[in-house]
Amino acid sequence: MGGVPAPPPPVPGMGGGYGAPPPVPPAIPGMSARTADAVSPRPIPDAGGAPVLIGFLVTFQNEPTGKFWPLRSGRSVVGRAGVDNEADVALHDASASARHAVIQGDPSTGQAFVEDAGSRNGTFINENKIEKGTQRQLHDNDRLRLGSITLVVKLLASA
């Protein structure tokens, strides 16, 4: 008869079924799939001295389609756009200082740290003020407020 092919024969000793499913390969070589779920993120490799992408800053404030800035290893100055000392992350917001904050990215761990650079209106992480000259670690999904603009921190390797 035409049409549908016959199913494969049952596997002997398996109660008439088609056998056990194949094993799932481990997520990380040398680890079982069960322990791989609890593994911390691996450090981001250094690109031989070249800046390494560690994350992004994102805002939808005054930007209906969103505005994104890459966070790379090393120092990135965050400040008001259109000022002589062009910031790495240029914000179109009058309440941001020309040199508002500095973000330091660590290429070996993917961590990021922010420091207020003496801004006029303050730098806040999740509405907690950072004092001038004090460095604080940024975490994935932190809200970083500089003056009146709020940025969401998205890190590629989050703990």
PDB file of C-alpha atoms in Angstrom:
ATOM      1  CA  MET A   1       0.000   0.000   0.000  1.00  0.00           C
ATOM      2  CA  GLY A   2       1.291   3.470  -0.692  1.00  0.00           C
ATOM      3  CA  GLY A   3       1.671   6.532   1.427  1.00  0.00           C
ATOM      4  CA  VAL A   4       3.154   6.312   4.885  1.00  0.00           C
ATOM      5  CA  PRO A   5       6.237   4.162   5.570  1.00  0.00           C
ATOM      6  CA  ALA A   6       6.102   1.628   8.382  1.00  0.00           C
ATOM      7  CA  PRO A   7       7.620   2.669  11.735  1.00  0.00           C
ATOM      8  CA  PRO A   8      10.971   1.161  12.734  1.00  0.00           C
ATOM      9  CA  PRO A   9      10.843  -2.127  14.631  1.00  0.00           C
ATOM     10  CA  PRO A  10      10.826  -1.937  18.473  1.00  0.00           C
ATOM     11  CA  VAL A  11      14.129  -2.282  20.314  1.00  0.00           C
ATOM     12  CA  PRO A  12      14.339  -5.690  22.059  1.00  0.00           C
ATOM     13  CA  GLY A  13      14.241  -5.595  25.858  1.00  0.00           C
ATOM     14  CA  MET A  14      12.795  -2.070  26.014  1.00  0.00           C
ATOM     15  CA  GLY A  15       9.153  -2.996  26.578  1.00  0.00           C
ATOM     16  CA  GLY A  16       8.065  -2.511  22.995  1.00  0.00           C
ATOM     17  CA  GLY A  17       9.295   1.098  22.746  1.00  0.00           C
ATOM     18  CA  TYR A  18      11.859   2.572  20.443  1.00  0.00           C
ATOM     19  CA  GLY A  19      14.677   2.787  22.950  1.00  0.00           C
ATOM     20  CA  ALA A  20      15.961   5.463  25.247  1.00  0.00           C
ATOM     21  CA  PRO A  21      16.570   8.931  23.842  1.00  0.00           C
ATOM     22  CA  PRO A  22      20.179   9.741  23.041  1.00  0.00           C
ATOM     23  CA  PRO A  23      22.167  11.354  25.859  1.00  0.00           C
ATOM     24  CA  VAL A  24      22.273  15.165  25.869  1.00  0.00           C
ATOM     25  CA  PRO A  25      25.828  16.431  25.413  1.00  0.00           C
ATOM     26  CA  PRO A  26      27.195  18.498  28.305  1.00  0.00           C
ATOM     27  CA  ALA A  27      26.956  22.284  27.946  1.00  0.00           C
ATOM     28  CA  ILE A  28      30.637  22.728  28.830  1.00  0.00           C
ATOM     29  CA  PRO A  29      33.249  20.095  27.933  1.00  0.00           C
ATOM     30  CA  GLY A  30      34.050  17.921  30.942  1.00  0.00           C
ATOM     31  CA  MET A  31      30.870  18.799  32.874  1.00  0.00           C
ATOM     32  CA  SER A  32      27.555  17.069  33.146  1.00  0.00           C
ATOM     33  CA  ALA A  33      24.544  18.966  31.841  1.00  0.00           C
ATOM     34  CA  ARG A  34      23.231  19.236  35.423  1.00  0.00           C
ATOM     35  CA  THR A  35      26.323  20.991  36.853  1.00  0.00           C
ATOM     36  CA  ALA A  36      26.722  23.210  33.777  1.00  0.00           C
ATOM     37  CA  ASP A  37      23.606  25.167  34.794  1.00  0.00           C
ATOM     38  CA  ALA A  38      25.325  26.384  37.986  1.00  0.00           C
ATOM     39  CA  VAL A  39      28.577  27.497  36.357  1.00  0.00           C
ATOM     40  CA  SER A  40      29.590  31.151  36.644  1.00  0.00           C
ATOM     41  CA  PRO A  41      30.190  33.016  33.416  1.00  0.00           C
ATOM     42  CA  ARG A  42      33.636  32.599  31.953  1.00  0.00           C
ATOM     43  CA  PRO A  43      35.925  35.638  31.802  1.00  0.00           C
ATOM     44  CA  ILE A  44      35.909  37.548  28.544  1.00  0.00           C
ATOM     45  CA  PRO A  45      39.197  36.935  26.722  1.00  0.00           C
ATOM     46  CA  ASP A  46      41.548  39.857  26.184  1.00  0.00           C
ATOM     47  CA  ALA A  47      41.917  40.714  22.512  1.00  0.00           C
ATOM     48  CA  GLY A  48      45.669  41.323  22.692  1.00  0.00           C
ATOM     49  CA  GLY A  49      45.375  44.874  24.027  1.00  0.00           C
ATOM     50  CA  ALA A  50      42.525  45.889  21.723  1.00  0.00           C
ATOM     51  CA  PRO A  51      39.357  47.133  23.464  1.00  0.00           C
ATOM     52  CA  VAL A  52      36.978  44.294  24.307  1.00  0.00           C
ATOM     53  CA  LEU A  53      33.197  44.742  24.206  1.00  0.00           C
ATOM     54  CA  ILE A  54      31.872  44.144  27.727  1.00  0.00           C
ATOM     55  CA  GLY A  55      28.331  45.458  27.406  1.00  0.00           C
ATOM     56  CA  PHE A  56      26.052  48.322  26.476  1.00  0.00           C
ATOM     57  CA  LEU A  57      24.324  51.358  27.924  1.00  0.00           C
ATOM     58  CA  VAL A  58      20.720  51.677  26.737  1.00  0.00           C
ATOM     59  CA  THR A  59      18.104  54.392  27.082  1.00  0.00           C
ATOM     60  CA  PHE A  60      14.612  54.884  25.718  1.00  0.00           C
ATOM     61  CA  GLN A  61      14.255  58.233  27.462  1.00  0.00           C
ATOM     62  CA  ASN A  62      13.708  60.916  24.791  1.00  0.00           C
ATOM     63  CA  GLU A  63      14.478  58.150  22.236  1.00  0.00           C
ATOM     64  CA  PRO A  64      11.345  56.191  21.225  1.00  0.00           C
ATOM     65  CA  THR A  65      13.390  53.674  19.229  1.00  0.00           C
ATOM     66  CA  GLY A  66      16.135  53.467  21.864  1.00  0.00           C
ATOM     67  CA  LYS A  67      19.727  54.654  21.942  1.00  0.00           C
ATOM     68  CA  PHE A  68      22.637  52.274  22.561  1.00  0.00           C
ATOM     69  CA  TRP A  69      26.301  52.871  23.395  1.00  0.00           C
ATOM     70  CA  PRO A  70      28.884  50.066  23.539  1.00  0.00           C
ATOM     71  CA  LEU A  71      30.868  49.611  26.748  1.00  0.00           C
ATOM     72  CA  ARG A  72      34.409  48.505  26.042  1.00  0.00           C
ATOM     73  CA  SER A  73      37.368  47.638  28.231  1.00  0.00           C
ATOM     74  CA  GLY A  74      39.410  50.575  29.444  1.00  0.00           C
ATOM     75  CA  ARG A  75      38.112  54.042  30.328  1.00  0.00           C
ATOM     76  CA  SER A  76      35.020  55.580  28.756  1.00  0.00           C
ATOM     77  CA  VAL A  77      34.007  59.149  29.537  1.00  0.00           C
ATOM     78  CA  VAL A  78      30.270  59.771  29.803  1.00  0.00           C
ATOM     79  CA  GLY A  79      29.170  63.362  29.316  1.00  0.00           C
ATOM     80  CA  ARG A  80      27.064  65.937  27.546  1.00  0.00           C
ATOM     81  CA  ALA A  81      27.150  65.901  23.751  1.00  0.00           C
ATOM     82  CA  GLY A  82      28.392  68.914  21.823  1.00  0.00           C
ATOM     83  CA  VAL A  83      31.083  69.969  24.276  1.00  0.00           C
ATOM     84  CA  ASP A  84      34.714  70.514  23.198  1.00  0.00           C
ATOM     85  CA  ASN A  85      36.051  67.396  24.966  1.00  0.00           C
ATOM     86  CA  GLU A  86      33.737  64.972  23.092  1.00  0.00           C
ATOM     87  CA  ALA A  87      32.702  62.184  25.456  1.00  0.00           C
ATOM     88  CA  ASP A  88      32.905  58.498  24.490  1.00  0.00           C
ATOM     89  CA  VAL A  89      29.245  58.236  25.530  1.00  0.00           C
ATOM     90  CA  ALA A  90      27.723  61.547  24.422  1.00  0.00           C
ATOM     91  CA  LEU A  91      24.361  62.320  26.038  1.00  0.00           C
ATOM     92  CA  HIS A  92      21.970  64.829  24.499  1.00  0.00           C
ATOM     93  CA  ASP A  93      20.788  66.118  27.869  1.00  0.00           C
ATOM     94  CA  ALA A  94      21.449  69.573  29.317  1.00  0.00           C
ATOM     95  CA  SER A  95      21.523  68.202  32.878  1.00  0.00           C
ATOM     96  CA  ALA A  96      24.564  66.032  32.106  1.00  0.00           C
ATOM     97  CA  SER A  97      27.956  67.600  32.757  1.00  0.00           C
ATOM     98  CA  ALA A  98      30.546  67.793  29.988  1.00  0.00           C
ATOM     99  CA  ARG A  99      32.584  65.139  31.814  1.00  0.00           C
ATOM    100  CA  HIS A 100      29.938  63.587  34.024  1.00  0.00           C
ATOM    101  CA  ALA A 101      31.270  60.126  34.876  1.00  0.00           C
ATOM    102  CA  VAL A 102      33.961  57.636  33.914  1.00  0.00           C
ATOM    103  CA  ILE A 103      33.243  53.943  33.313  1.00  0.00           C
ATOM    104  CA  GLN A 104      36.155  51.520  33.595  1.00  0.00           C
ATOM    105  CA  GLY A 105      35.738  48.123  31.911  1.00  0.00           C
ATOM    106  CA  ASP A 106      37.874  45.131  32.916  1.00  0.00           C
ATOM    107  CA  PRO A 107      38.537  42.914  29.863  1.00  0.00           C
ATOM    108  CA  SER A 108      39.572  39.857  31.888  1.00  0.00           C
ATOM    109  CA  THR A 109      36.351  39.642  33.937  1.00  0.00           C
ATOM    110  CA  GLY A 110      33.835  41.647  31.926  1.00  0.00           C
ATOM    111  CA  GLN A 111      33.106  43.795  34.986  1.00  0.00           C
ATOM    112  CA  ALA A 112      32.421  47.517  34.766  1.00  0.00           C
ATOM    113  CA  PHE A 113      32.914  50.227  37.377  1.00  0.00           C
ATOM    114  CA  VAL A 114      31.619  53.811  37.376  1.00  0.00           C
ATOM    115  CA  GLU A 115      32.977  56.909  39.084  1.00  0.00           C
ATOM    116  CA  ASP A 116      31.412  60.363  39.277  1.00  0.00           C
ATOM    117  CA  ALA A 117      33.820  62.842  37.678  1.00  0.00           C
ATOM    118  CA  GLY A 118      32.651  65.857  39.674  1.00  0.00           C
ATOM    119  CA  SER A 119      29.332  66.284  37.901  1.00  0.00           C
ATOM    120  CA  ARG A 120      26.946  69.131  38.666  1.00  0.00           C
ATOM    121  CA  ASN A 121      23.796  66.982  39.060  1.00  0.00           C
ATOM    122  CA  GLY A 122      25.196  63.726  40.411  1.00  0.00           C
ATOM    123  CA  THR A 123      25.621  60.119  39.315  1.00  0.00           C
ATOM    124  CA  PHE A 124      23.293  57.460  40.731  1.00  0.00           C
ATOM    125  CA  ILE A 125      23.144  53.658  40.538  1.00  0.00           C
ATOM    126  CA  ASN A 126      19.614  52.425  41.199  1.00  0.00           C
ATOM    127  CA  GLU A 127      18.914  55.850  42.759  1.00  0.00           C
ATOM    128  CA  ASN A 128      21.859  55.551  45.208  1.00  0.00           C
ATOM    129  CA  LYS A 129      24.179  58.528  44.823  1.00  0.00           C
ATOM    130  CA  ILE A 130      27.862  57.949  44.094  1.00  0.00           C
ATOM    131  CA  GLU A 131      30.121  60.461  45.778  1.00  0.00           C
ATOM    132  CA  LYS A 132      32.728  62.237  43.638  1.00  0.00           C
ATOM    133  CA  GLY A 133      35.885  60.135  43.301  1.00  0.00           C
ATOM    134  CA  THR A 134      34.172  56.964  44.572  1.00  0.00           C
ATOM    135  CA  GLN A 135      34.130  53.958  42.258  1.00  0.00           C
ATOM    136  CA  ARG A 136      31.173  51.542  42.276  1.00  0.00           C
ATOM    137  CA  GLN A 137      30.698  48.279  40.399  1.00  0.00           C
ATOM    138  CA  LEU A 138      27.960  48.139  37.772  1.00  0.00           C
ATOM    139  CA  HIS A 139      25.822  45.018  37.406  1.00  0.00           C
ATOM    140  CA  ASP A 140      23.605  43.813  34.592  1.00  0.00           C
ATOM    141  CA  ASN A 141      20.272  45.695  34.547  1.00  0.00           C
ATOM    142  CA  ASP A 142      21.471  48.448  36.903  1.00  0.00           C
ATOM    143  CA  ARG A 143      19.874  51.846  36.322  1.00  0.00           C
ATOM    144  CA  LEU A 144      22.596  54.458  35.893  1.00  0.00           C
ATOM    145  CA  ARG A 145      21.243  58.007  36.223  1.00  0.00           C
ATOM    146  CA  LEU A 146      23.373  60.951  35.151  1.00  0.00           C
ATOM    147  CA  GLY A 147      21.558  64.203  35.831  1.00  0.00           C
ATOM    148  CA  SER A 148      18.054  63.552  34.516  1.00  0.00           C
ATOM    149  CA  ILE A 149      18.869  60.815  31.986  1.00  0.00           C
ATOM    150  CA  THR A 150      18.613  57.145  33.003  1.00  0.00           C
ATOM    151  CA  LEU A 151      20.612  54.428  31.253  1.00  0.00           C
ATOM    152  CA  VAL A 152      20.178  50.676  31.666  1.00  0.00           C
ATOM    153  CA  VAL A 153      23.432  48.736  32.018  1.00  0.00           C
ATOM    154  CA  LYS A 154      23.617  45.535  29.955  1.00  0.00           C
ATOM    155  CA  LEU A 155      26.763  43.474  30.623  1.00  0.00           C
ATOM    156  CA  LEU A 156      27.728  40.497  28.484  1.00  0.00           C
ATOM    157  CA  ALA A 157      29.230  38.566  31.408  1.00  0.00           C
ATOM    158  CA  SER A 158      27.100  39.019  34.493  1.00  0.00           C
ATOM    159  CA  ALA A 159      27.573  37.256  37.782  1.00  0.00           C
TER     160      ALA A 159
END
